[in-house]
Amino acid sequence: MPRMDVMDAVVKVMEDEGVEVAFGVPGAAILPLYKALSKSKQIRHYSVRHEEGGTHAADGYTRVTGKVGINIGTSGPAGTNMITGLYTCLADSIPQICITGQAPTNVLHKEAFQAVDIVEIAKPVTKWAVQVREPGQLTWTFREAFRIAQEGRPGPVLIDLPLDVQKAEMEIDFDPLRGGPLAFEKPRPNPNAIREAVEMILEAERPVMMPGGGVIIADASEELVELAEHLQVPVSPTYMGKGAIPEDHPLYMGIVGLQTSQRFANALFLESDLVVGIGNRWAERHTGDLNVYRGDRKFVHIDIDPRQISRVFRPDLGLVSDAKLALEAMLDTARDMTGGREPGAWVERVDELRSTLLRKTDFDDVPVKPQRAYREMNEFFDEDTIFVTAIGLYQIFSGQFQKTYKPRHYLCCGQAGPLGWEVPACIGAKLGKPDNLVVGVVGDYSFQFLMEEIAVACQYRVPYVIVMLNNAYMGLIRQGELTYDMNFAVDLAYDGPDSDYGIDNVKVMEAMGALGRRVRNPEDIQDALAWAVQASEERRVPALVEIMCEREVNAAMGLSLDKINEYEPKFDGIEELAGQIVGGVPERD
Ligand SMILES: Cc1ncc(C[n+]2csc(CCOP(=O)(O)OP(=O)(O)O)c2C)c(N)n1
């Protein structure tokens, strides 16, 4: 066995696991790992400006590549800064390994500088959080971390490395030929349950397939679309499943839900009699009122994690399986049971509502209406564009209006919703898919949460476009005024001293070496987008298009059906039905 620095061995394990990109911020307690990393020809390290930015950048990288993301920090606040990113990964099933330095083991309980019990802090937001105290365990602990992060429902792992452990030099059990990545099984579906699921689809009159983020993660979109086409079943992805089927596919039924949804999808959903959820969570912003949502319809729930079945409600059939394996098995079984079906009345109904129950987007208003901004984006960007968005009214509009055609091309930190996610996640997405155009769609407030990471993109020449819907108004939170009948406009306002629209975001970009342009008229949006794409590619830095938007807060959600109805064609009976799903905060018992 070779004698080596243990951190050299750890870096070799990471290389052997296929790591090419790592994000992080160095500090005294993690320098031995950095020393080893500096010798790697395979792993490129990107120094971020904040450890939260590092976790989100790694997260964006993983969402486009499927590979495990790596984020590194020192002891103390570095780890605590990562907690939001870990939580985001756990919530959205993103495999990531965060590595923290730690004070030496002999001073851990002696008021040592930056010695915090990060393992205990990280436990609720990771699949596994571990401090390695015995250097001999390092290589296998890292192997195990890669396995746990990817196995079953993927998620994050945190490994805490005390300084003395990092500094050890010893005979180390590392030989890639004798011990590569640890194998793990993907759960296979039970054939009887698969048969039953296909039978239920064949017996239903108005079935719906509902892929969630699990279908994207399992790279199972092709199988999904093939099955849907064979059986002629409409597909309604959840918000996290956006991109699982192209939005111009004849079987695309739109997204159901309270916020990021289309009305035709809600209307069609309420007419359905069977819903087959695959890798989805039945999140409350999707279901709304569960009594209305469930109604008399039947449900099949397919998930890789047995603990997800019956978590929110008991389906008529629960099936534990990897999404891809389940869809493959359903396709085989469906082919055995029936030839390819022709579109029937139900598919025609989808087509009818999909082409009539549309929202208006051709507003000419100044300040710009978000609906118009998304119309311009949809016209301008092609189907290979990767969109990245986080949380806010602008993101809800994005869910409603932004067209997506391919899996891994619409990234959103759906369950945790941490403001600021976009700027770093765009860096990771562009590094993971350098040939694609990456577009971060941000609110002004969200942008300002982690805008310092623009400096990282400039430093490493990572070009992408940011489209900001600037209302300087914290629009989503102001909706609380409607719910709680309150007025907190003063505290939420953050107009700058010289401006009624917050800070000068264009100057912020320029100060860091990036580019920016402000747009006030909807007719100028396309030109600005064209400029941003070209300029960012030429200069190899991010370019911002800041669109000055209206201060309208109630056009996006069911809280404001009256407002939406001003812009939309009416549809008999849909107000009450959609209102129950779309409106109000749902209760769960
Ligand atoms: C880390 C974090 N803090 C607070 C919130 C609550 N929050 C959600 S949206 C929002 C305002 C977003 O404003 P902006 O980005 O300008 O978008 P808008 O809603 O105006 O479109 C806030 C404060 C959050 N989601 N994440």
XYZ file of C-alpha atoms and ligand atoms in Angstrom:
615
model
C 0.000 0.000 0.000
C 1.388 3.434 -0.878
C 2.178 5.950 1.840
C 0.607 9.261 0.959
C -0.997 12.437 2.303
C -4.561 11.473 3.052
C -5.938 14.516 1.269
C -4.121 13.455 -1.926
C -5.995 10.183 -1.632
C -9.297 11.995 -1.115
C -8.716 14.069 -4.258
C -7.940 10.868 -6.164
C -11.228 9.381 -5.002
C -13.062 12.490 -6.201
C -11.284 12.283 -9.549
C -12.141 8.605 -9.803
C -15.793 9.482 -9.122
C -15.673 11.781 -12.153
C -15.467 15.168 -10.427
C -14.322 17.909 -12.790
C -15.712 21.012 -11.119
C -15.638 22.116 -7.478
C -16.809 25.350 -5.905
C -15.662 26.756 -2.614
C -13.895 29.304 -0.440
C -10.598 28.406 1.226
C -9.841 29.070 4.891
C -7.264 27.997 7.462
C -9.059 24.825 8.512
C -9.338 23.353 5.018
C -5.958 24.189 3.505
C -4.579 20.623 3.403
C -7.465 19.674 1.106
C -6.808 22.762 -1.013
C -3.127 21.864 -1.245
C -4.072 18.440 -2.588
C -6.668 19.940 -4.908
C -4.107 22.299 -6.419
C -2.238 19.264 -7.778
C -5.277 17.909 -9.589
C -5.286 18.205 -13.363
C -8.882 17.028 -13.550
C -10.711 19.126 -10.967
C -11.117 22.836 -11.643
C -11.867 24.869 -8.533
C -13.994 28.022 -8.698
C -13.598 30.426 -5.783
C -17.029 31.803 -4.940
C -17.764 34.894 -2.864
C -20.053 33.182 -0.380
C -20.433 29.530 0.590
C -24.169 29.677 -0.053
C -23.289 30.753 -3.582
C -21.002 27.714 -3.799
C -23.773 25.289 -2.896
C -26.160 26.871 -5.393
C -23.512 26.903 -8.134
C -22.831 23.212 -7.531
C -26.598 22.656 -7.510
C -27.015 24.348 -10.917
C -24.144 22.255 -12.279
C -25.816 19.059 -11.085
C -29.239 19.970 -12.439
C -27.893 20.242 -15.998
C -25.355 17.404 -15.907
C -26.766 14.888 -13.418
C -23.294 14.696 -11.844
C -22.642 15.086 -8.113
C -21.851 18.716 -7.207
C -18.941 19.594 -4.914
C -18.705 22.570 -2.595
C -15.846 23.213 -0.168
C -15.430 25.568 2.776
C -13.494 26.070 5.949
C -14.743 25.602 9.520
C -17.339 27.639 11.424
C -19.342 30.106 9.327
C -18.403 28.446 6.038
C -20.475 25.436 6.942
C -23.333 27.427 8.411
C -23.400 29.469 5.188
C -23.939 26.242 3.269
C -27.058 25.224 5.161
C -29.517 26.980 2.837
C -27.919 25.324 -0.169
C -27.960 21.908 1.496
C -31.617 22.338 2.357
C -32.352 23.339 -1.243
C -30.620 20.197 -2.524
C -32.374 17.958 -0.026
C -35.773 19.394 -0.887
C -35.280 19.026 -4.644
C -33.357 15.699 -4.550
C -30.052 17.058 -5.834
C -26.893 15.033 -5.102
C -24.159 17.223 -3.655
C -21.167 16.764 -1.371
C -20.218 19.669 0.850
C -16.817 19.418 2.510
C -15.986 21.546 5.528
C -12.757 22.016 7.429
C -12.863 21.744 11.194
C -10.697 22.670 14.180
C -8.297 19.900 15.278
C -10.023 17.139 17.232
C -8.143 17.839 20.480
C -9.553 21.368 20.766
C -13.063 20.826 19.500
C -14.593 21.432 22.904
C -12.143 24.041 24.117
C -13.624 27.247 22.707
C -11.517 26.853 19.584
C -11.771 29.445 16.835
C -14.545 28.645 14.319
C -15.232 25.258 15.849
C -18.934 24.706 15.411
C -20.735 21.385 15.458
C -21.610 21.565 11.790
C -22.537 17.894 11.634
C -25.400 18.372 14.091
C -26.451 21.569 12.351
C -26.442 19.911 8.934
C -28.185 16.661 9.866
C -31.771 17.737 9.176
C -30.820 19.136 5.754
C -28.646 16.284 4.487
C -28.991 12.586 3.746
C -25.807 12.040 5.742
C -23.598 14.398 7.755
C -20.405 12.959 9.162
C -17.180 14.056 10.817
C -14.216 11.870 9.919
C -12.016 11.365 12.987
C -9.886 8.488 11.788
C -7.757 9.314 8.716
C -7.780 5.676 7.625
C -11.542 5.951 7.015
C -11.302 8.900 4.657
C -11.254 7.251 1.256
C -14.123 4.878 1.955
C -16.100 7.638 3.638
C -15.847 9.666 0.442
C -16.870 6.625 -1.638
C -19.832 6.152 0.667
C -20.739 9.845 0.356
C -20.934 9.545 -3.439
C -23.096 6.449 -3.093
C -25.490 7.957 -0.573
C -25.807 11.227 -2.496
C -26.907 9.380 -5.630
C -28.733 6.331 -4.327
C -32.534 6.222 -4.103
C -33.942 9.726 -3.774
C -30.739 11.717 -4.359
C -29.629 14.432 -1.959
C -26.755 16.186 -0.227
C -24.052 14.888 2.115
C -21.753 16.901 4.361
C -18.287 15.680 5.328
C -16.502 17.541 8.118
C -12.726 17.193 8.231
C -10.808 18.182 11.386
C -7.469 19.741 10.541
C -5.365 17.019 12.203
C -7.212 14.372 10.216
C -6.533 16.237 6.974
C -2.833 16.490 7.773
C -2.269 12.785 8.325
C 0.162 10.896 6.159
C -0.217 7.138 6.158
C -0.428 3.958 4.193
C -3.736 4.377 2.541
C -6.218 1.929 1.187
C -6.671 3.481 -2.210
C -6.531 1.557 -5.437
C -9.096 2.442 -8.075
C -8.548 -0.919 -9.740
C -9.611 -2.742 -6.598
C -12.176 -0.268 -5.262
C -13.983 2.058 -7.646
C -17.301 3.803 -7.002
C -19.609 1.848 -4.713
C -22.397 0.152 -6.621
C -26.021 0.844 -5.796
C -29.254 -0.639 -7.023
C -32.053 1.334 -8.578
C -35.349 -0.097 -7.299
C -37.111 -2.129 -9.996
C -40.890 -2.068 -10.235
C -43.069 -5.016 -9.326
C -44.436 -6.430 -12.628
C -47.888 -7.063 -11.143
C -48.156 -3.466 -10.028
C -46.968 -2.282 -13.437
C -49.631 -4.366 -15.124
C -52.262 -2.986 -12.775
C -51.164 0.593 -13.495
C -51.429 0.032 -17.262
C -54.825 -1.619 -16.826
C -56.036 1.368 -14.839
C -54.944 3.661 -17.669
C -56.686 1.493 -20.256
C -59.876 1.440 -18.189
C -59.917 5.182 -17.499
C -61.792 7.584 -19.752
C -59.777 10.675 -18.991
C -56.357 9.602 -17.648
C -53.448 11.963 -17.009
C -49.767 11.174 -16.570
C -48.069 13.540 -14.152
C -44.253 13.472 -14.225
C -42.474 15.298 -11.424
C -38.849 16.255 -10.929
C -38.034 12.564 -10.457
C -38.592 11.952 -14.164
C -36.099 14.700 -15.014
C -33.556 13.387 -12.515
C -33.944 9.813 -13.820
C -33.518 11.022 -17.425
C -36.772 9.261 -18.228
C -38.469 11.844 -20.457
C -38.121 9.801 -23.638
C -39.765 6.773 -22.040
C -42.500 9.005 -20.638
C -43.337 10.527 -24.014
C -43.215 7.141 -25.749
C -45.634 5.655 -23.241
C -47.938 8.674 -23.446
C -47.962 8.449 -27.252
C -48.555 4.716 -27.312
C -51.543 4.968 -24.975
C -52.557 8.516 -26.011
C -52.548 9.787 -22.449
C -52.253 13.564 -21.885
C -49.256 14.624 -19.806
C -49.387 17.269 -17.113
C -45.899 17.758 -15.650
C -45.620 19.257 -12.196
C -43.679 22.505 -12.005
C -40.531 20.526 -11.129
C -41.252 18.265 -14.093
C -41.336 21.193 -16.537
C -39.484 20.102 -19.656
C -40.331 16.382 -19.281
C -42.485 16.768 -22.416
C -42.159 19.571 -24.981
C -44.821 22.233 -24.484
C -45.791 22.019 -28.151
C -46.397 18.275 -28.005
C -50.052 17.410 -28.792
C -50.339 15.527 -25.490
C -48.997 18.380 -23.339
C -51.769 19.273 -20.919
C -50.166 22.140 -18.997
C -49.212 22.448 -15.341
C -51.785 22.108 -12.582
C -51.512 24.153 -9.424
C -52.024 27.146 -7.300
C -49.308 29.399 -8.638
C -47.097 28.107 -11.437
C -49.956 26.721 -13.473
C -52.100 27.191 -16.539
C -55.846 27.522 -16.274
C -56.446 25.026 -19.063
C -54.423 22.521 -17.057
C -56.502 23.073 -13.929
C -59.704 22.823 -15.951
C -58.617 19.605 -17.648
C -57.328 18.138 -14.406
C -60.728 18.621 -12.807
C -62.287 16.662 -15.666
C -59.796 13.786 -15.346
C -60.653 10.435 -13.763
C -57.169 8.955 -13.240
C -53.839 10.583 -12.384
C -50.583 8.657 -12.636
C -47.936 10.560 -10.686
C -44.328 9.603 -11.420
C -41.513 11.007 -9.286
C -43.741 13.794 -7.966
C -44.479 15.004 -4.439
C -48.122 16.195 -4.381
C -46.771 19.484 -3.009
C -49.407 21.754 -1.505
C -48.805 24.552 -4.000
C -49.596 22.002 -6.640
C -52.669 20.319 -5.130
C -54.329 23.226 -3.358
C -57.330 21.897 -1.454
C -56.793 18.135 -1.283
C -60.508 17.370 -1.149
C -61.090 19.134 -4.438
C -57.854 17.799 -5.880
C -58.650 14.185 -5.103
C -62.366 14.347 -5.838
C -63.565 11.004 -7.218
C -60.542 10.429 -9.376
C -58.151 7.546 -8.922
C -54.457 7.963 -8.263
C -51.366 5.919 -9.000
C -48.158 7.090 -7.350
C -44.774 5.885 -8.560
C -41.724 6.988 -6.581
C -38.198 5.783 -5.959
C -38.523 6.428 -2.227
C -40.954 4.139 -0.386
C -41.479 6.829 2.244
C -43.068 9.082 -0.363
C -45.985 6.732 -1.031
C -49.035 7.727 1.057
C -47.100 10.600 2.596
C -49.634 13.211 1.507
C -52.579 10.945 0.694
C -53.078 7.266 0.015
C -53.095 6.477 -3.704
C -55.211 3.677 -5.179
C -51.960 2.096 -6.308
C -48.504 2.842 -4.911
C -45.451 1.644 -6.772
C -41.835 1.929 -5.636
C -39.418 2.184 -8.528
C -36.869 4.258 -10.306
C -38.903 6.412 -12.713
C -37.062 5.275 -15.827
C -37.362 1.590 -14.971
C -41.070 1.997 -14.176
C -41.793 3.819 -17.439
C -39.818 1.271 -19.457
C -41.745 -1.557 -17.810
C -45.079 0.205 -18.385
C -44.213 0.721 -22.042
C -43.326 -2.960 -22.517
C -46.494 -4.050 -20.748
C -48.641 -1.553 -22.641
C -47.241 -2.814 -25.954
C -48.094 -6.374 -24.937
C -51.602 -5.386 -23.984
C -52.573 -3.121 -26.858
C -51.381 -1.689 -30.134
C -50.780 2.042 -30.373
C -54.025 3.886 -29.614
C -55.512 6.734 -31.650
C -56.245 10.110 -30.035
C -59.814 10.032 -28.707
C -62.300 12.539 -27.317
C -60.162 13.213 -24.234
C -57.115 14.230 -26.274
C -59.368 16.405 -28.433
C -60.635 18.059 -25.268
C -57.039 18.789 -24.254
C -56.457 20.394 -27.614
C -59.647 22.444 -27.340
C -58.923 23.944 -23.921
C -55.227 24.328 -24.619
C -55.994 26.547 -27.566
C -58.857 28.541 -26.051
C -58.193 28.994 -22.341
C -55.105 31.107 -22.820
C -53.961 34.214 -21.058
C -53.390 37.490 -22.730
C -49.772 38.479 -23.258
C -49.809 41.215 -25.902
C -49.896 44.175 -23.524
C -48.243 47.413 -24.610
C -48.163 48.952 -21.142
C -45.264 51.016 -19.814
C -44.005 50.050 -17.232
C -43.911 46.615 -18.800
C -46.328 43.890 -17.751
C -44.561 40.603 -16.877
C -46.882 38.722 -19.258
C -45.441 40.731 -22.125
C -41.864 40.221 -20.932
C -42.358 36.448 -21.072
C -44.008 36.689 -24.478
C -40.887 38.442 -25.766
C -38.610 35.870 -24.129
C -40.595 32.984 -25.611
C -40.273 34.506 -29.054
C -36.608 35.236 -28.706
C -35.032 32.214 -27.021
C -34.890 28.826 -28.712
C -35.595 25.406 -27.286
C -31.975 24.769 -26.296
C -31.956 27.694 -23.880
C -31.584 26.738 -20.222
C -33.718 28.887 -17.908
C -32.826 29.368 -14.255
C -35.226 30.971 -11.783
C -35.806 31.014 -8.020
C -38.753 32.494 -6.121
C -40.983 35.530 -6.396
C -43.814 36.892 -8.455
C -41.521 36.954 -11.498
C -40.858 33.219 -11.004
C -44.554 32.425 -10.698
C -45.093 34.271 -13.974
C -42.199 32.261 -15.391
C -43.906 29.018 -14.392
C -47.091 30.179 -16.049
C -45.718 31.644 -19.241
C -42.204 30.451 -19.970
C -42.128 27.771 -22.649
C -39.847 24.784 -22.085
C -39.164 21.977 -24.499
C -36.485 19.780 -23.011
C -35.618 18.148 -19.697
C -32.887 19.816 -17.606
C -33.653 23.087 -19.437
C -35.810 24.699 -16.752
C -34.091 24.907 -13.385
C -35.897 26.127 -10.307
C -35.179 25.632 -6.610
C -38.812 24.627 -6.280
C -39.381 23.441 -2.732
C -36.961 25.525 -0.661
C -37.259 28.710 -2.723
C -34.133 30.539 -1.512
C -33.920 34.054 -2.921
C -30.648 34.666 -4.731
C -30.312 31.160 -6.132
C -30.174 32.212 -9.780
C -26.889 34.098 -10.090
C -24.718 31.255 -8.713
C -26.903 28.475 -10.176
C -26.395 30.053 -13.622
C -22.619 29.773 -13.156
C -22.916 26.067 -12.420
C -25.368 25.508 -15.279
C -23.103 27.248 -17.795
C -20.030 25.321 -16.610
C -22.004 22.111 -16.932
C -23.401 22.944 -20.375
C -20.982 25.416 -21.945
C -22.558 25.117 -25.398
C -26.041 26.114 -24.254
C -27.297 29.623 -23.703
C -28.085 29.998 -20.003
C -30.637 32.623 -18.985
C -31.295 33.534 -15.370
C -34.728 35.063 -14.927
C -34.606 37.094 -11.723
C -36.506 39.528 -9.576
C -34.590 42.583 -8.458
C -34.706 41.508 -4.828
C -33.653 37.956 -5.576
C -30.768 39.249 -7.699
C -29.553 41.401 -4.848
C -29.456 38.451 -2.442
C -26.359 36.858 -4.000
C -25.336 39.361 -6.650
C -21.714 39.234 -5.490
C -21.392 35.944 -7.368
C -21.458 37.970 -10.602
C -17.826 38.743 -9.740
C -17.108 34.996 -9.847
C -18.646 34.678 -13.301
C -16.522 37.608 -14.480
C -13.349 36.224 -12.921
C -13.722 32.842 -14.594
C -15.288 34.184 -17.785
C -18.605 32.422 -17.508
C -21.033 34.131 -19.897
C -24.781 34.053 -19.378
C -27.770 36.337 -19.690
C -29.811 37.660 -16.793
C -33.307 38.964 -17.459
C -34.521 40.979 -14.494
C -38.161 41.845 -13.977
C -37.558 44.893 -11.838
C -40.519 46.237 -9.900
C -38.468 47.276 -6.846
C -41.527 46.164 -5.000
C -41.061 42.655 -3.556
C -44.178 41.735 -5.449
C -44.794 38.272 -4.061
C -44.657 39.448 -0.470
C -46.986 42.297 -1.193
C -49.583 39.742 -2.079
C -49.763 39.298 1.671
C -51.554 42.604 1.653
C -54.404 40.827 -0.103
C -54.384 37.807 2.191
C -53.997 39.624 5.469
C -55.738 42.832 4.524
C -52.727 44.829 5.658
C -50.525 47.523 4.267
C -46.813 47.194 4.792
C -45.810 49.168 1.776
C -43.470 51.455 3.707
C -41.300 48.686 5.121
C -41.129 46.788 1.889
C -40.236 49.791 -0.221
C -36.543 50.150 -0.908
C -36.384 52.973 -3.365
C -32.894 54.341 -3.781
C -32.039 57.937 -2.887
C -32.005 58.995 -6.538
C -34.417 56.567 -8.012
C -37.901 55.221 -7.556
C -36.801 51.773 -8.704
C -34.386 50.576 -6.082
C -30.688 50.455 -6.847
C -29.033 50.833 -10.244
C -28.631 47.194 -11.202
C -26.869 48.039 -14.461
C -24.148 49.857 -12.537
C -23.896 46.922 -10.131
C -23.152 44.654 -13.064
C -20.652 47.088 -14.548
C -18.880 47.543 -11.232
C -18.043 43.856 -11.227
C -16.898 43.739 -14.851
C -20.191 42.488 -16.265
C -22.640 44.202 -18.619
C -26.134 45.619 -18.329
C -28.853 47.447 -20.193
C -32.165 48.894 -18.946
C -35.401 48.582 -20.907
C -38.576 50.557 -20.291
C -40.627 49.848 -23.416
C -41.848 46.391 -24.364
C -40.860 46.970 -28.008
C -37.230 47.273 -26.967
C -36.992 43.932 -25.170
C -36.012 41.815 -28.186
C -33.182 44.164 -29.170
C -31.872 44.171 -25.624
C -31.960 40.378 -25.457
C -30.061 40.121 -28.739
C -27.504 42.576 -27.422
C -27.123 40.648 -24.159
C -26.591 37.291 -25.865
C -23.975 38.675 -28.201
C -22.216 40.940 -25.725
C -21.980 38.298 -23.013
C -20.512 35.779 -25.450
C -18.025 38.293 -26.835
C -16.835 39.539 -23.450
C -17.312 36.142 -21.745
C -19.152 37.738 -18.803
C -22.796 37.883 -17.704
C -25.045 40.489 -19.325
C -28.163 41.860 -17.662
C -31.369 43.034 -19.329
C -33.221 44.969 -16.667
C -36.885 45.322 -17.607
C -38.718 48.003 -15.652
C -41.991 46.331 -14.760
C -45.342 47.375 -13.397
C -46.039 47.342 -9.677
C -48.976 45.013 -9.965
C -49.040 42.307 -7.364
C -52.197 40.372 -7.876
C -52.168 39.202 -11.450
C -50.485 35.874 -10.921
C -52.321 33.916 -8.305
C -55.701 32.550 -7.549
C -56.083 35.077 -4.788
C -56.894 37.363 -7.627
C -59.086 35.402 -9.996
C -61.081 38.530 -10.687
C -57.970 40.254 -11.891
C -56.926 37.333 -14.055
C -60.403 37.145 -15.551
C -60.039 40.650 -16.859
C -57.364 39.335 -19.195
C -58.613 35.868 -19.979
C -61.426 34.336 -21.928
C -64.131 33.083 -19.610
C -64.974 29.428 -19.526
C -68.286 28.196 -18.204
C -68.067 26.823 -14.707
C -64.324 27.036 -14.468
C -64.186 29.912 -12.005
C -65.587 27.891 -9.128
C -63.596 24.805 -9.949
C -60.303 26.453 -10.681
C -60.935 28.883 -7.878
C -60.944 26.083 -5.378
C -57.665 24.715 -6.614
C -56.021 27.951 -7.465
C -57.240 30.194 -4.724
C -56.309 30.488 -1.105
C -53.767 28.714 1.000
C -54.725 25.064 1.169
C -55.303 23.342 4.464
C -54.084 19.861 5.150
C -55.331 17.586 7.817
C -33.928 33.483 1.571
C -35.315 33.975 1.439
N -35.763 35.011 2.210
C -37.031 35.474 2.073
C -37.901 34.891 1.184
C -39.323 35.405 1.069
N -39.562 36.010 -0.260
C -40.119 35.317 -1.269
S -40.325 36.217 -2.651
C -39.701 37.605 -1.903
C -39.628 38.909 -2.652
C -38.995 38.733 -3.967
O -38.875 39.980 -4.580
P -38.317 40.076 -6.050
O -37.157 39.182 -6.229
O -38.071 41.507 -6.362
O -39.492 39.458 -6.942
P -41.034 39.909 -7.138
O -41.838 39.071 -6.179
O -41.147 41.382 -6.886
O -41.328 39.549 -8.550
C -39.320 37.338 -0.585
C -38.741 38.330 0.344
C -37.394 33.807 0.424
N -38.140 33.139 -0.444
N -36.108 33.394 0.547
